[in-house]
PDB file of C-alpha atoms in Angstrom:
ATOM      1  CA  MET A   1       0.000   0.000   0.000  1.00 51.00           C
ATOM      2  CA  LYS A   2       2.872   2.391   0.780  1.00 53.00           C
ATOM      3  CA  LYS A   3       4.274   1.828  -2.715  1.00 57.00           C
ATOM      4  CA  THR A   4       0.866   2.593  -4.205  1.00 55.00           C
ATOM      5  CA  ILE A   5       0.588   5.855  -2.282  1.00 51.00           C
ATOM      6  CA  SER A   6       4.126   6.813  -3.323  1.00 60.00           C
ATOM      7  CA  ILE A   7       3.274   6.188  -6.979  1.00 55.00           C
ATOM      8  CA  ILE A   8       0.144   8.328  -6.771  1.00 54.00           C
ATOM      9  CA  ILE A   9       2.029  11.159  -5.028  1.00 53.00           C
ATOM     10  CA  ALA A  10       4.733  10.998  -7.705  1.00 59.00           C
ATOM     11  CA  ALA A  11       2.074  11.127 -10.421  1.00 55.00           C
ATOM     12  CA  ILE A  12       0.472  14.205  -8.866  1.00 51.00           C
ATOM     13  CA  ALA A  13       3.895  15.850  -8.575  1.00 57.00           C
ATOM     14  CA  MET A  14       4.517  15.195 -12.257  1.00 54.00           C
ATOM     15  CA  LEU A  15       1.187  16.768 -13.129  1.00 53.00           C
ATOM     16  CA  CYS A  16       2.112  19.884 -11.164  1.00 51.00           C
ATOM     17  CA  LEU A  17       5.529  19.945 -12.816  1.00 51.00           C
ATOM     18  CA  GLY A  18       3.878  19.581 -16.200  1.00 46.00           C
ATOM     19  CA  ASN A  19       1.729  22.645 -15.591  1.00 47.00           C
ATOM     20  CA  LYS A  20       4.914  24.725 -15.344  1.00 51.00           C
ATOM     21  CA  LEU A  21       6.422  23.269 -18.505  1.00 53.00           C
ATOM     22  CA  SER A  22       3.797  24.223 -21.090  1.00 60.00           C
ATOM     23  CA  ALA A  23       1.928  20.995 -20.565  1.00 77.00           C
ATOM     24  CA  GLN A  24      -0.686  19.674 -22.944  1.00 86.00           C
ATOM     25  CA  THR A  25      -3.935  18.146 -21.759  1.00 92.00           C
ATOM     26  CA  SER A  26      -5.741  15.559 -23.861  1.00 95.00           C
ATOM     27  CA  ILE A  27      -9.093  13.852 -23.446  1.00 97.00           C
ATOM     28  CA  GLY A  28     -10.209  10.925 -25.563  1.00 97.00           C
ATOM     29  CA  LEU A  29     -11.514   7.385 -25.884  1.00 98.00           C
ATOM     30  CA  TYR A  30      -9.843   4.004 -25.940  1.00 98.00           C
ATOM     31  CA  SER A  31     -10.792   0.501 -26.987  1.00 98.00           C
ATOM     32  CA  GLY A  32      -8.955  -2.776 -26.812  1.00 98.00           C
ATOM     33  CA  ALA A  33      -8.824  -5.917 -24.707  1.00 97.00           C
ATOM     34  CA  ARG A  34      -7.874  -7.063 -21.236  1.00 97.00           C
ATOM     35  CA  ALA A  35      -6.378 -10.553 -21.053  1.00 95.00           C
ATOM     36  CA  TYR A  36      -6.441 -12.896 -18.054  1.00 94.00           C
ATOM     37  CA  VAL A  37      -4.048 -15.820 -17.554  1.00 93.00           C
ATOM     38  CA  ASP A  38      -4.610 -18.478 -14.876  1.00 91.00           C
ATOM     39  CA  ILE A  39      -1.617 -20.620 -13.892  1.00 91.00           C
ATOM     40  CA  PHE A  40      -2.438 -23.762 -11.925  1.00 90.00           C
ATOM     41  CA  ASN A  41      -0.203 -25.053  -9.117  1.00 83.00           C
ATOM     42  CA  GLY A  42       2.701 -22.892 -10.268  1.00 78.00           C
ATOM     43  CA  ASP A  43       3.087 -24.884 -13.481  1.00 80.00           C
ATOM     44  CA  THR A  44       3.415 -22.467 -16.406  1.00 75.00           C
ATOM     45  CA  ASP A  45       2.623 -25.331 -18.803  1.00 80.00           C
ATOM     46  CA  ASN A  46      -0.706 -25.806 -17.027  1.00 83.00           C
ATOM     47  CA  LYS A  47      -2.576 -22.603 -17.689  1.00 86.00           C
ATOM     48  CA  GLU A  48      -5.589 -21.166 -19.441  1.00 88.00           C
ATOM     49  CA  SER A  49      -6.267 -17.689 -20.742  1.00 89.00           C
ATOM     50  CA  ASP A  50      -9.054 -15.551 -22.129  1.00 90.00           C
ATOM     51  CA  ALA A  51      -9.579 -11.932 -23.135  1.00 93.00           C
ATOM     52  CA  ALA A  52     -12.475  -9.527 -22.732  1.00 95.00           C
ATOM     53  CA  TYR A  53     -13.375  -6.366 -24.625  1.00 96.00           C
ATOM     54  CA  ALA A  54     -12.230  -3.124 -22.959  1.00 98.00           C
ATOM     55  CA  ALA A  55     -13.288   0.462 -23.628  1.00 98.00           C
ATOM     56  CA  GLY A  56     -13.375   3.747 -21.770  1.00 98.00           C
ATOM     57  CA  LEU A  57     -12.382   7.370 -21.316  1.00 98.00           C
ATOM     58  CA  SER A  58      -8.796   8.599 -21.235  1.00 97.00           C
ATOM     59  CA  PHE A  59      -7.265  11.741 -19.718  1.00 96.00           C
ATOM     60  CA  GLU A  60      -3.582  12.612 -20.084  1.00 96.00           C
ATOM     61  CA  GLN A  61      -1.281  15.449 -19.098  1.00 93.00           C
ATOM     62  CA  ASN A  62       1.939  15.731 -21.137  1.00 89.00           C
ATOM     63  CA  ALA A  63       5.022  17.834 -20.430  1.00 89.00           C
ATOM     64  CA  ARG A  64       7.979  18.301 -22.796  1.00 85.00           C
ATOM     65  CA  LEU A  65      11.240  18.353 -20.862  1.00 85.00           C
ATOM     66  CA  ALA A  66      13.226  18.902 -24.059  1.00 83.00           C
ATOM     67  CA  LYS A  67      12.603  18.817 -27.793  1.00 83.00           C
ATOM     68  CA  ILE A  68      12.634  15.024 -27.947  1.00 90.00           C
ATOM     69  CA  PHE A  69      11.999  14.025 -24.308  1.00 93.00           C
ATOM     70  CA  GLY A  70       8.846  14.238 -22.235  1.00 92.00           C
ATOM     71  CA  VAL A  71       6.755  12.720 -19.457  1.00 93.00           C
ATOM     72  CA  SER A  72       3.056  12.103 -19.073  1.00 95.00           C
ATOM     73  CA  VAL A  73       0.558  11.113 -16.409  1.00 95.00           C
ATOM     74  CA  GLY A  74      -2.890   9.854 -17.279  1.00 95.00           C
ATOM     75  CA  ALA A  75      -6.106   8.404 -15.933  1.00 97.00           C
ATOM     76  CA  ASP A  76      -8.068   5.779 -17.868  1.00 98.00           C
ATOM     77  CA  LEU A  77     -11.552   4.930 -16.615  1.00 97.00           C
ATOM     78  CA  GLY A  78     -13.197   2.046 -18.391  1.00 97.00           C
ATOM     79  CA  LEU A  79     -15.228  -1.144 -18.551  1.00 98.00           C
ATOM     80  CA  VAL A  80     -14.290  -4.710 -19.413  1.00 97.00           C
ATOM     81  CA  ALA A  81     -17.009  -7.097 -20.606  1.00 96.00           C
ATOM     82  CA  MET A  82     -17.421 -10.537 -22.152  1.00 93.00           C
ATOM     83  CA  ASN A  83     -19.973 -13.305 -22.569  1.00 91.00           C
ATOM     84  CA  GLU A  84     -19.015 -16.965 -22.013  1.00 85.00           C
ATOM     85  CA  PHE A  85     -15.887 -15.806 -20.199  1.00 80.00           C
ATOM     86  CA  LYS A  86     -13.259 -18.544 -19.782  1.00 78.00           C
ATOM     87  CA  GLY A  87     -15.501 -20.919 -21.714  1.00 77.00           C
ATOM     88  CA  VAL A  88     -18.320 -20.957 -19.155  1.00 79.00           C
ATOM     89  CA  LYS A  89     -21.645 -21.137 -20.989  1.00 82.00           C
ATOM     90  CA  ASP A  90     -24.151 -18.378 -20.153  1.00 85.00           C
ATOM     91  CA  ALA A  91     -21.515 -16.575 -18.064  1.00 86.00           C
ATOM     92  CA  SER A  92     -21.286 -12.797 -18.389  1.00 92.00           C
ATOM     93  CA  PHE A  93     -18.291 -10.949 -16.977  1.00 93.00           C
ATOM     94  CA  LEU A  94     -18.163  -7.212 -16.216  1.00 96.00           C
ATOM     95  CA  GLU A  95     -15.420  -5.171 -14.566  1.00 97.00           C
ATOM     96  CA  SER A  96     -14.574  -1.484 -14.174  1.00 98.00           C
ATOM     97  CA  TYR A  97     -11.037  -0.106 -13.867  1.00 98.00           C
ATOM     98  CA  LEU A  98      -9.081   3.018 -13.080  1.00 97.00           C
ATOM     99  CA  ASP A  99      -5.584   2.870 -14.595  1.00 98.00           C
ATOM    100  CA  ILE A 100      -2.978   5.583 -13.941  1.00 97.00           C
ATOM    101  CA  PRO A 101      -0.271   5.329 -16.621  1.00 97.00           C
ATOM    102  CA  VAL A 102       2.954   7.213 -15.861  1.00 96.00           C
ATOM    103  CA  ARG A 103       5.201   7.352 -18.928  1.00 97.00           C
ATOM    104  CA  ALA A 104       8.580   8.564 -20.106  1.00 96.00           C
ATOM    105  CA  LYS A 105       8.496   9.535 -23.789  1.00 96.00           C
ATOM    106  CA  VAL A 106      10.906   9.981 -26.667  1.00 96.00           C
ATOM    107  CA  PHE A 107       9.589  12.081 -29.574  1.00 94.00           C
ATOM    108  CA  ILE A 108      10.745  11.754 -33.183  1.00 93.00           C
ATOM    109  CA  PRO A 109       9.563  14.696 -35.343  1.00 90.00           C
ATOM    110  CA  PHE A 110       8.167  13.845 -38.778  1.00 87.00           C
ATOM    111  CA  GLY A 111       8.132  17.286 -40.387  1.00 81.00           C
ATOM    112  CA  SER A 112       6.271  20.179 -38.784  1.00 80.00           C
ATOM    113  CA  ALA A 113       2.877  18.455 -38.435  1.00 87.00           C
ATOM    114  CA  VAL A 114       3.546  15.020 -36.910  1.00 92.00           C
ATOM    115  CA  ASP A 115       5.542  13.723 -33.957  1.00 92.00           C
ATOM    116  CA  PHE A 116       6.098   9.982 -33.545  1.00 95.00           C
ATOM    117  CA  SER A 117       6.640   8.858 -29.939  1.00 96.00           C
ATOM    118  CA  ILE A 118       7.882   5.793 -28.104  1.00 98.00           C
ATOM    119  CA  PHE A 119       6.891   5.547 -24.439  1.00 98.00           C
ATOM    120  CA  ALA A 120       7.321   3.240 -21.456  1.00 98.00           C
ATOM    121  CA  GLY A 121       6.581   3.201 -17.746  1.00 97.00           C
ATOM    122  CA  GLY A 122       4.301   1.901 -15.039  1.00 96.00           C
ATOM    123  CA  ALA A 123       0.559   1.984 -14.535  1.00 96.00           C
ATOM    124  CA  PRO A 124      -1.043   1.384 -11.137  1.00 96.00           C
ATOM    125  CA  SER A 125      -4.360  -0.332 -11.891  1.00 97.00           C
ATOM    126  CA  PHE A 126      -7.388  -0.356  -9.604  1.00 97.00           C
ATOM    127  CA  CYS A 127     -10.276  -2.742 -10.267  1.00 97.00           C
ATOM    128  CA  LEU A 128     -13.289  -0.788  -9.001  1.00 96.00           C
ATOM    129  CA  SER A 129     -15.832  -3.587  -9.482  1.00 96.00           C
ATOM    130  CA  SER A 130     -15.868  -7.144 -10.797  1.00 95.00           C
ATOM    131  CA  ASN A 131     -18.977  -9.256 -11.293  1.00 94.00           C
ATOM    132  CA  THR A 132     -19.667 -12.627 -12.891  1.00 91.00           C
ATOM    133  CA  LYS A 133     -23.201 -13.801 -13.630  1.00 91.00           C
ATOM    134  CA  VAL A 134     -24.057 -17.325 -14.760  1.00 89.00           C
ATOM    135  CA  GLY A 135     -27.545 -17.841 -16.153  1.00 86.00           C
ATOM    136  CA  ASP A 136     -30.286 -16.711 -13.810  1.00 86.00           C
ATOM    137  CA  ALA A 137     -28.131 -17.005 -10.671  1.00 87.00           C
ATOM    138  CA  ASP A 138     -27.319 -13.978  -8.549  1.00 89.00           C
ATOM    139  CA  PRO A 139     -24.151 -12.141  -9.654  1.00 89.00           C
ATOM    140  CA  ILE A 140     -20.906 -13.124  -7.971  1.00 89.00           C
ATOM    141  CA  LYS A 141     -19.064 -10.091  -6.632  1.00 92.00           C
ATOM    142  CA  ASN A 142     -15.529 -11.271  -7.323  1.00 91.00           C
ATOM    143  CA  LEU A 143     -13.759  -8.673  -5.173  1.00 92.00           C
ATOM    144  CA  SER A 144     -15.564  -9.771  -2.018  1.00 88.00           C
ATOM    145  CA  ASP A 145     -16.878 -13.280  -2.736  1.00 80.00           C
ATOM    146  CA  SER A 146     -13.895 -14.982  -4.374  1.00 78.00           C
ATOM    147  CA  GLY A 147     -10.803 -13.278  -2.958  1.00 78.00           C
ATOM    148  CA  TYR A 148      -9.988 -11.516  -6.215  1.00 89.00           C
ATOM    149  CA  GLN A 149      -7.431  -8.722  -5.693  1.00 92.00           C
ATOM    150  CA  SER A 150      -8.411  -5.226  -6.788  1.00 95.00           C
ATOM    151  CA  PHE A 151      -4.914  -3.719  -7.191  1.00 96.00           C
ATOM    152  CA  ASP A 152      -2.311  -4.514  -9.794  1.00 97.00           C
ATOM    153  CA  MET A 153       0.957  -2.840 -10.736  1.00 96.00           C
ATOM    154  CA  MET A 154       1.338  -2.891 -14.488  1.00 97.00           C
ATOM    155  CA  ILE A 155       4.350  -2.133 -16.621  1.00 97.00           C
ATOM    156  CA  GLY A 156       4.603  -1.636 -20.360  1.00 98.00           C
ATOM    157  CA  GLY A 157       4.704   0.914 -23.136  1.00 97.00           C
ATOM    158  CA  GLY A 158       3.794   1.618 -26.704  1.00 98.00           C
ATOM    159  CA  ILE A 159       3.919   3.996 -29.641  1.00 98.00           C
ATOM    160  CA  GLY A 160       2.000   7.142 -30.539  1.00 96.00           C
ATOM    161  CA  LEU A 161       1.411   9.910 -33.062  1.00 95.00           C
ATOM    162  CA  ASP A 162       0.784  13.589 -32.311  1.00 92.00           C
ATOM    163  CA  ILE A 163      -0.829  15.132 -35.398  1.00 91.00           C
ATOM    164  CA  ILE A 164      -1.046  18.888 -36.087  1.00 83.00           C
ATOM    165  CA  ASP A 165      -0.870  19.706 -32.355  1.00 79.00           C
ATOM    166  CA  HIS A 166      -4.448  18.588 -31.642  1.00 89.00           C
ATOM    167  CA  ILE A 167      -4.868  14.883 -32.402  1.00 94.00           C
ATOM    168  CA  LYS A 168      -3.182  12.085 -30.450  1.00 95.00           C
ATOM    169  CA  LEU A 169      -3.195   8.415 -31.398  1.00 97.00           C
ATOM    170  CA  ALA A 170      -1.523   5.739 -29.295  1.00 98.00           C
ATOM    171  CA  LEU A 171      -1.205   1.972 -29.055  1.00 98.00           C
ATOM    172  CA  SER A 172      -0.055   0.513 -25.743  1.00 98.00           C
ATOM    173  CA  PHE A 173       0.282  -2.768 -23.874  1.00 98.00           C
ATOM    174  CA  ASP A 174       0.755  -3.218 -20.132  1.00 98.00           C
ATOM    175  CA  PHE A 175       1.326  -6.449 -18.226  1.00 97.00           C
ATOM    176  CA  GLY A 176       0.341  -6.940 -14.588  1.00 96.00           C
ATOM    177  CA  LEU A 177       3.169  -7.899 -12.243  1.00 96.00           C
ATOM    178  CA  LEU A 178       1.005  -9.012  -9.312  1.00 95.00           C
ATOM    179  CA  ASP A 179      -0.956 -12.201  -8.690  1.00 94.00           C
ATOM    180  CA  ARG A 180      -4.619 -11.125  -8.644  1.00 93.00           C
ATOM    181  CA  ASN A 181      -5.833 -14.390  -7.052  1.00 90.00           C
ATOM    182  CA  LYS A 182      -5.517 -15.096  -3.327  1.00 82.00           C
ATOM    183  CA  SER A 183      -5.912 -18.834  -3.918  1.00 83.00           C
ATOM    184  CA  ASP A 184      -2.863 -21.040  -3.281  1.00 83.00           C
ATOM    185  CA  ILE A 185      -3.816 -23.174  -6.280  1.00 88.00           C
ATOM    186  CA  ILE A 186      -4.431 -20.581  -8.996  1.00 89.00           C
ATOM    187  CA  GLU A 187      -2.216 -17.633  -9.921  1.00 92.00           C
ATOM    188  CA  THR A 188      -3.923 -14.968 -12.040  1.00 92.00           C
ATOM    189  CA  HIS A 189      -2.196 -12.272 -14.094  1.00 94.00           C
ATOM    190  CA  SER A 190      -3.723  -9.754 -16.466  1.00 95.00           C
ATOM    191  CA  GLY A 191      -2.592  -7.546 -19.315  1.00 97.00           C
ATOM    192  CA  VAL A 192      -4.304  -4.784 -21.245  1.00 98.00           C
ATOM    193  CA  LEU A 193      -4.033  -3.646 -24.857  1.00 98.00           C
ATOM    194  CA  LYS A 194      -5.366  -0.164 -25.646  1.00 98.00           C
ATOM    195  CA  PHE A 195      -5.795   1.929 -28.763  1.00 98.00           C
ATOM    196  CA  LYS A 196      -6.417   5.584 -27.868  1.00 98.00           C
ATOM    197  CA  ALA A 197      -7.661   8.519 -29.889  1.00 98.00           C
ATOM    198  CA  ALA A 198      -7.662  11.869 -28.110  1.00 97.00           C
ATOM    199  CA  TYR A 199      -8.034  15.605 -28.670  1.00 96.00           C
ATOM    200  CA  VAL A 200      -5.315  17.902 -27.309  1.00 92.00           C
ATOM    201  CA  PHE A 201      -6.372  21.219 -25.747  1.00 86.00           C
TER     202      PHE A 201
END
Protein backbone atom coordinates (compact mmCIF):
# COMPACT_ATOMS: atom_id res chain seq x y z
CA MET A 1 0.00 0.00 0.00
CA LYS A 2 2.87 2.39 0.78
CA LYS A 3 4.27 1.83 -2.72
CA THR A 4 0.87 2.59 -4.20
CA ILE A 5 0.59 5.85 -2.28
CA SER A 6 4.13 6.81 -3.32
CA ILE A 7 3.27 6.19 -6.98
CA ILE A 8 0.14 8.33 -6.77
CA ILE A 9 2.03 11.16 -5.03
CA ALA A 10 4.73 11.00 -7.71
CA ALA A 11 2.07 11.13 -10.42
CA ILE A 12 0.47 14.20 -8.87
CA ALA A 13 3.90 15.85 -8.57
CA MET A 14 4.52 15.20 -12.26
CA LEU A 15 1.19 16.77 -13.13
CA CYS A 16 2.11 19.88 -11.16
CA LEU A 17 5.53 19.95 -12.82
CA GLY A 18 3.88 19.58 -16.20
CA ASN A 19 1.73 22.64 -15.59
CA LYS A 20 4.91 24.73 -15.34
CA LEU A 21 6.42 23.27 -18.50
CA SER A 22 3.80 24.22 -21.09
CA ALA A 23 1.93 20.99 -20.56
CA GLN A 24 -0.69 19.67 -22.94
CA THR A 25 -3.94 18.15 -21.76
CA SER A 26 -5.74 15.56 -23.86
CA ILE A 27 -9.09 13.85 -23.45
CA GLY A 28 -10.21 10.92 -25.56
CA LEU A 29 -11.51 7.39 -25.88
CA TYR A 30 -9.84 4.00 -25.94
CA SER A 31 -10.79 0.50 -26.99
CA GLY A 32 -8.96 -2.78 -26.81
CA ALA A 33 -8.82 -5.92 -24.71
CA ARG A 34 -7.87 -7.06 -21.24
CA ALA A 35 -6.38 -10.55 -21.05
CA TYR A 36 -6.44 -12.90 -18.05
CA VAL A 37 -4.05 -15.82 -17.55
CA ASP A 38 -4.61 -18.48 -14.88
CA ILE A 39 -1.62 -20.62 -13.89
CA PHE A 40 -2.44 -23.76 -11.93
CA ASN A 41 -0.20 -25.05 -9.12
CA GLY A 42 2.70 -22.89 -10.27
CA ASP A 43 3.09 -24.88 -13.48
CA THR A 44 3.41 -22.47 -16.41
CA ASP A 45 2.62 -25.33 -18.80
CA ASN A 46 -0.71 -25.81 -17.03
CA LYS A 47 -2.58 -22.60 -17.69
CA GLU A 48 -5.59 -21.17 -19.44
CA SER A 49 -6.27 -17.69 -20.74
CA ASP A 50 -9.05 -15.55 -22.13
CA ALA A 51 -9.58 -11.93 -23.14
CA ALA A 52 -12.47 -9.53 -22.73
CA TYR A 53 -13.37 -6.37 -24.63
CA ALA A 54 -12.23 -3.12 -22.96
CA ALA A 55 -13.29 0.46 -23.63
CA GLY A 56 -13.37 3.75 -21.77
CA LEU A 57 -12.38 7.37 -21.32
CA SER A 58 -8.80 8.60 -21.24
CA PHE A 59 -7.27 11.74 -19.72
CA GLU A 60 -3.58 12.61 -20.08
CA GLN A 61 -1.28 15.45 -19.10
CA ASN A 62 1.94 15.73 -21.14
CA ALA A 63 5.02 17.83 -20.43
CA ARG A 64 7.98 18.30 -22.80
CA LEU A 65 11.24 18.35 -20.86
CA ALA A 66 13.23 18.90 -24.06
CA LYS A 67 12.60 18.82 -27.79
CA ILE A 68 12.63 15.02 -27.95
CA PHE A 69 12.00 14.03 -24.31
CA GLY A 70 8.85 14.24 -22.24
CA VAL A 71 6.75 12.72 -19.46
CA SER A 72 3.06 12.10 -19.07
CA VAL A 73 0.56 11.11 -16.41
CA GLY A 74 -2.89 9.85 -17.28
CA ALA A 75 -6.11 8.40 -15.93
CA ASP A 76 -8.07 5.78 -17.87
CA LEU A 77 -11.55 4.93 -16.61
CA GLY A 78 -13.20 2.05 -18.39
CA LEU A 79 -15.23 -1.14 -18.55
CA VAL A 80 -14.29 -4.71 -19.41
CA ALA A 81 -17.01 -7.10 -20.61
CA MET A 82 -17.42 -10.54 -22.15
CA ASN A 83 -19.97 -13.30 -22.57
CA GLU A 84 -19.02 -16.97 -22.01
CA PHE A 85 -15.89 -15.81 -20.20
CA LYS A 86 -13.26 -18.54 -19.78
CA GLY A 87 -15.50 -20.92 -21.71
CA VAL A 88 -18.32 -20.96 -19.16
CA LYS A 89 -21.64 -21.14 -20.99
CA ASP A 90 -24.15 -18.38 -20.15
CA ALA A 91 -21.51 -16.58 -18.06
CA SER A 92 -21.29 -12.80 -18.39
CA PHE A 93 -18.29 -10.95 -16.98
CA LEU A 94 -18.16 -7.21 -16.22
CA GLU A 95 -15.42 -5.17 -14.57
CA SER A 96 -14.57 -1.48 -14.17
CA TYR A 97 -11.04 -0.11 -13.87
CA LEU A 98 -9.08 3.02 -13.08
CA ASP A 99 -5.58 2.87 -14.60
CA ILE A 100 -2.98 5.58 -13.94
CA PRO A 101 -0.27 5.33 -16.62
CA VAL A 102 2.95 7.21 -15.86
CA ARG A 103 5.20 7.35 -18.93
CA ALA A 104 8.58 8.56 -20.11
CA LYS A 105 8.50 9.54 -23.79
CA VAL A 106 10.91 9.98 -26.67
CA PHE A 107 9.59 12.08 -29.57
CA ILE A 108 10.75 11.75 -33.18
CA PRO A 109 9.56 14.70 -35.34
CA PHE A 110 8.17 13.85 -38.78
CA GLY A 111 8.13 17.29 -40.39
CA SER A 112 6.27 20.18 -38.78
CA ALA A 113 2.88 18.46 -38.44
CA VAL A 114 3.55 15.02 -36.91
CA ASP A 115 5.54 13.72 -33.96
CA PHE A 116 6.10 9.98 -33.55
CA SER A 117 6.64 8.86 -29.94
CA ILE A 118 7.88 5.79 -28.10
CA PHE A 119 6.89 5.55 -24.44
CA ALA A 120 7.32 3.24 -21.46
CA GLY A 121 6.58 3.20 -17.75
CA GLY A 122 4.30 1.90 -15.04
CA ALA A 123 0.56 1.98 -14.53
CA PRO A 124 -1.04 1.38 -11.14
CA SER A 125 -4.36 -0.33 -11.89
CA PHE A 126 -7.39 -0.36 -9.60
CA CYS A 127 -10.28 -2.74 -10.27
CA LEU A 128 -13.29 -0.79 -9.00
CA SER A 129 -15.83 -3.59 -9.48
CA SER A 130 -15.87 -7.14 -10.80
CA ASN A 131 -18.98 -9.26 -11.29
CA THR A 132 -19.67 -12.63 -12.89
CA LYS A 133 -23.20 -13.80 -13.63
CA VAL A 134 -24.06 -17.33 -14.76
CA GLY A 135 -27.54 -17.84 -16.15
CA ASP A 136 -30.29 -16.71 -13.81
CA ALA A 137 -28.13 -17.00 -10.67
CA ASP A 138 -27.32 -13.98 -8.55
CA PRO A 139 -24.15 -12.14 -9.65
CA ILE A 140 -20.91 -13.12 -7.97
CA LYS A 141 -19.06 -10.09 -6.63
CA ASN A 142 -15.53 -11.27 -7.32
CA LEU A 143 -13.76 -8.67 -5.17
CA SER A 144 -15.56 -9.77 -2.02
CA ASP A 145 -16.88 -13.28 -2.74
CA SER A 146 -13.89 -14.98 -4.37
CA GLY A 147 -10.80 -13.28 -2.96
CA TYR A 148 -9.99 -11.52 -6.21
CA GLN A 149 -7.43 -8.72 -5.69
CA SER A 150 -8.41 -5.23 -6.79
CA PHE A 151 -4.91 -3.72 -7.19
CA ASP A 152 -2.31 -4.51 -9.79
CA MET A 153 0.96 -2.84 -10.74
CA MET A 154 1.34 -2.89 -14.49
CA ILE A 155 4.35 -2.13 -16.62
CA GLY A 156 4.60 -1.64 -20.36
CA GLY A 157 4.70 0.91 -23.14
CA GLY A 158 3.79 1.62 -26.70
CA ILE A 159 3.92 4.00 -29.64
CA GLY A 160 2.00 7.14 -30.54
CA LEU A 161 1.41 9.91 -33.06
CA ASP A 162 0.78 13.59 -32.31
CA ILE A 163 -0.83 15.13 -35.40
CA ILE A 164 -1.05 18.89 -36.09
CA ASP A 165 -0.87 19.71 -32.35
CA HIS A 166 -4.45 18.59 -31.64
CA ILE A 167 -4.87 14.88 -32.40
CA LYS A 168 -3.18 12.09 -30.45
CA LEU A 169 -3.20 8.41 -31.40
CA ALA A 170 -1.52 5.74 -29.30
CA LEU A 171 -1.20 1.97 -29.05
CA SER A 172 -0.06 0.51 -25.74
CA PHE A 173 0.28 -2.77 -23.87
CA ASP A 174 0.75 -3.22 -20.13
CA PHE A 175 1.33 -6.45 -18.23
CA GLY A 176 0.34 -6.94 -14.59
CA LEU A 177 3.17 -7.90 -12.24
CA LEU A 178 1.01 -9.01 -9.31
CA ASP A 179 -0.96 -12.20 -8.69
CA ARG A 180 -4.62 -11.13 -8.64
CA ASN A 181 -5.83 -14.39 -7.05
CA LYS A 182 -5.52 -15.10 -3.33
CA SER A 183 -5.91 -18.83 -3.92
CA ASP A 184 -2.86 -21.04 -3.28
CA ILE A 185 -3.82 -23.17 -6.28
CA ILE A 186 -4.43 -20.58 -9.00
CA GLU A 187 -2.22 -17.63 -9.92
CA THR A 188 -3.92 -14.97 -12.04
CA HIS A 189 -2.20 -12.27 -14.09
CA SER A 190 -3.72 -9.75 -16.47
CA GLY A 191 -2.59 -7.55 -19.32
CA VAL A 192 -4.30 -4.78 -21.24
CA LEU A 193 -4.03 -3.65 -24.86
CA LYS A 194 -5.37 -0.16 -25.65
CA PHE A 195 -5.80 1.93 -28.76
CA LYS A 196 -6.42 5.58 -27.87
CA ALA A 197 -7.66 8.52 -29.89
CA ALA A 198 -7.66 11.87 -28.11
CA TYR A 199 -8.03 15.60 -28.67
CA VAL A 200 -5.31 17.90 -27.31
CA PHE A 201 -6.37 21.22 -25.75
